[in-house]
PDB file of C-alpha atoms in Angstrom:
ATOM      1  CA  UNK A   1      18.769 135.141  65.187  1.00 93.00           C
ATOM      2  CA  UNK A   2      22.369 135.599  66.300  1.00 97.00           C
ATOM      3  CA  UNK A   3      25.335 133.274  66.021  1.00 98.00           C
ATOM      4  CA  UNK A   4      28.191 133.078  68.484  1.00 98.00           C
ATOM      5  CA  UNK A   5      30.093 130.756  70.811  1.00 98.00           C
ATOM      6  CA  UNK A   6      29.234 128.978  74.058  1.00 98.00           C
ATOM      7  CA  UNK A   7      32.298 128.266  76.217  1.00 98.00           C
ATOM      8  CA  UNK A   8      32.166 125.708  78.978  1.00 98.00           C
ATOM      9  CA  UNK A   9      34.420 125.829  82.034  1.00 97.00           C
ATOM     10  CA  UNK A  10      35.448 123.189  84.592  1.00 95.00           C
ATOM     11  CA  UNK A  11      32.652 120.673  85.331  1.00 95.00           C
ATOM     12  CA  UNK A  12      30.521 122.108  82.504  1.00 96.00           C
ATOM     13  CA  UNK A  13      33.356 121.399  80.054  1.00 96.00           C
ATOM     14  CA  UNK A  14      33.688 117.843  81.357  1.00 95.00           C
ATOM     15  CA  UNK A  15      29.944 117.215  81.170  1.00 95.00           C
ATOM     16  CA  UNK A  16      29.652 118.713  77.668  1.00 96.00           C
ATOM     17  CA  UNK A  17      32.649 116.767  76.407  1.00 94.00           C
ATOM     18  CA  UNK A  18      34.064 119.870  74.703  1.00 96.00           C
ATOM     19  CA  UNK A  19      35.364 123.337  75.495  1.00 97.00           C
ATOM     20  CA  UNK A  20      33.134 125.342  73.182  1.00 97.00           C
ATOM     21  CA  UNK A  21      30.431 125.113  70.555  1.00 97.00           C
ATOM     22  CA  UNK A  22      28.473 127.521  68.367  1.00 98.00           C
ATOM     23  CA  UNK A  23      25.077 128.971  69.190  1.00 97.00           C
ATOM     24  CA  UNK A  24      22.366 130.077  66.802  1.00 97.00           C
ATOM     25  CA  UNK A  25      19.765 131.684  69.056  1.00 98.00           C
ATOM     26  CA  UNK A  26      17.894 134.851  69.951  1.00 98.00           C
ATOM     27  CA  UNK A  27      18.100 134.575  73.750  1.00 98.00           C
ATOM     28  CA  UNK A  28      20.220 132.846  76.349  1.00 98.00           C
ATOM     29  CA  UNK A  29      17.255 130.560  77.108  1.00 98.00           C
ATOM     30  CA  UNK A  30      17.165 129.478  73.449  1.00 98.00           C
ATOM     31  CA  UNK A  31      20.905 128.784  73.380  1.00 98.00           C
ATOM     32  CA  UNK A  32      20.811 126.781  76.627  1.00 98.00           C
ATOM     33  CA  UNK A  33      17.785 124.773  75.460  1.00 97.00           C
ATOM     34  CA  UNK A  34      19.539 123.924  72.192  1.00 97.00           C
ATOM     35  CA  UNK A  35      22.706 122.882  74.046  1.00 97.00           C
ATOM     36  CA  UNK A  36      20.701 120.657  76.409  1.00 96.00           C
ATOM     37  CA  UNK A  37      18.929 118.999  73.463  1.00 95.00           C
ATOM     38  CA  UNK A  38      22.093 118.019  71.581  1.00 93.00           C
ATOM     39  CA  UNK A  39      22.633 114.292  71.092  1.00 90.00           C
ATOM     40  CA  UNK A  40      24.788 112.629  73.715  1.00 87.00           C
ATOM     41  CA  UNK A  41      24.085 115.159  76.457  1.00 91.00           C
ATOM     42  CA  UNK A  42      23.122 113.330  79.590  1.00 90.00           C
ATOM     43  CA  UNK A  43      21.679 114.126  82.966  1.00 95.00           C
ATOM     44  CA  UNK A  44      25.070 115.254  84.337  1.00 95.00           C
ATOM     45  CA  UNK A  45      25.268 118.001  81.705  1.00 96.00           C
ATOM     46  CA  UNK A  46      21.716 119.099  82.520  1.00 96.00           C
ATOM     47  CA  UNK A  47      22.501 119.145  86.253  1.00 96.00           C
ATOM     48  CA  UNK A  48      25.717 121.153  85.860  1.00 96.00           C
ATOM     49  CA  UNK A  49      24.204 123.698  83.460  1.00 97.00           C
ATOM     50  CA  UNK A  50      21.185 124.087  85.727  1.00 96.00           C
ATOM     51  CA  UNK A  51      23.462 125.150  88.584  1.00 96.00           C
ATOM     52  CA  UNK A  52      25.813 127.311  86.518  1.00 97.00           C
ATOM     53  CA  UNK A  53      26.246 131.058  86.235  1.00 97.00           C
ATOM     54  CA  UNK A  54      26.451 132.706  82.827  1.00 98.00           C
ATOM     55  CA  UNK A  55      28.388 135.581  81.315  1.00 98.00           C
ATOM     56  CA  UNK A  56      27.436 137.128  77.976  1.00 98.00           C
ATOM     57  CA  UNK A  57      30.389 138.956  76.456  1.00 98.00           C
ATOM     58  CA  UNK A  58      31.888 139.214  79.939  1.00 97.00           C
ATOM     59  CA  UNK A  59      28.785 140.637  81.605  1.00 98.00           C
ATOM     60  CA  UNK A  60      27.162 138.556  84.367  1.00 98.00           C
ATOM     61  CA  UNK A  61      23.589 137.457  83.686  1.00 98.00           C
ATOM     62  CA  UNK A  62      22.865 137.206  87.397  1.00 96.00           C
ATOM     63  CA  UNK A  63      19.255 136.487  88.307  1.00 96.00           C
ATOM     64  CA  UNK A  64      17.730 137.873  85.095  1.00 97.00           C
ATOM     65  CA  UNK A  65      15.419 135.388  83.359  1.00 98.00           C
ATOM     66  CA  UNK A  66      17.384 133.747  80.565  1.00 98.00           C
ATOM     67  CA  UNK A  67      14.526 134.420  78.138  1.00 98.00           C
ATOM     68  CA  UNK A  68      15.090 138.162  78.668  1.00 98.00           C
ATOM     69  CA  UNK A  69      18.815 138.042  77.832  1.00 98.00           C
ATOM     70  CA  UNK A  70      19.278 138.794  74.127  1.00 98.00           C
ATOM     71  CA  UNK A  71      22.367 137.302  72.534  1.00 98.00           C
ATOM     72  CA  UNK A  72      24.521 139.462  70.290  1.00 98.00           C
ATOM     73  CA  UNK A  73      25.850 138.483  66.895  1.00 98.00           C
ATOM     74  CA  UNK A  74      29.359 137.093  67.383  1.00 98.00           C
ATOM     75  CA  UNK A  75      28.930 137.000  71.149  1.00 98.00           C
ATOM     76  CA  UNK A  76      30.427 134.660  73.702  1.00 98.00           C
ATOM     77  CA  UNK A  77      28.349 132.908  76.370  1.00 98.00           C
ATOM     78  CA  UNK A  78      30.437 131.477  79.193  1.00 98.00           C
ATOM     79  CA  UNK A  79      29.004 128.692  81.360  1.00 98.00           C
ATOM     80  CA  UNK A  80      30.542 128.780  84.837  1.00 97.00           C
ATOM     81  CA  UNK A  81      29.642 125.919  87.169  1.00 95.00           C
ATOM     82  CA  UNK A  82      29.721 126.445  90.931  1.00 88.00           C
ATOM     83  CA  UNK A  83      33.256 126.315  92.267  1.00 78.00           C
ATOM     84  CA  UNK A  84      34.233 124.311  95.341  1.00 58.00           C
ATOM     85  CA  UNK A  85      36.559 125.507  98.029  1.00 54.00           C
ATOM     86  CA  UNK A  86      36.911 128.693  99.918  1.00 51.00           C
TER      87      UNK A  86
END
């Protein structure tokens, strides 16, 4: 089990109601599941996170299954919602 920080950006930050929170998880899937299960998290948070991209210590997760992405001790998971514009 690793501990670290989840950082939310833009719409993910608004939906979460905070900029960052700790994780205590083995994989990215575990950390995301725990974040989704926290009290007060509504459907908007679930929708935004479901459409977001993730970085783990600055490295893009891409299309890898979240259950296969091991989280490091002291790591940072960044939740990046889709950006509008062009």
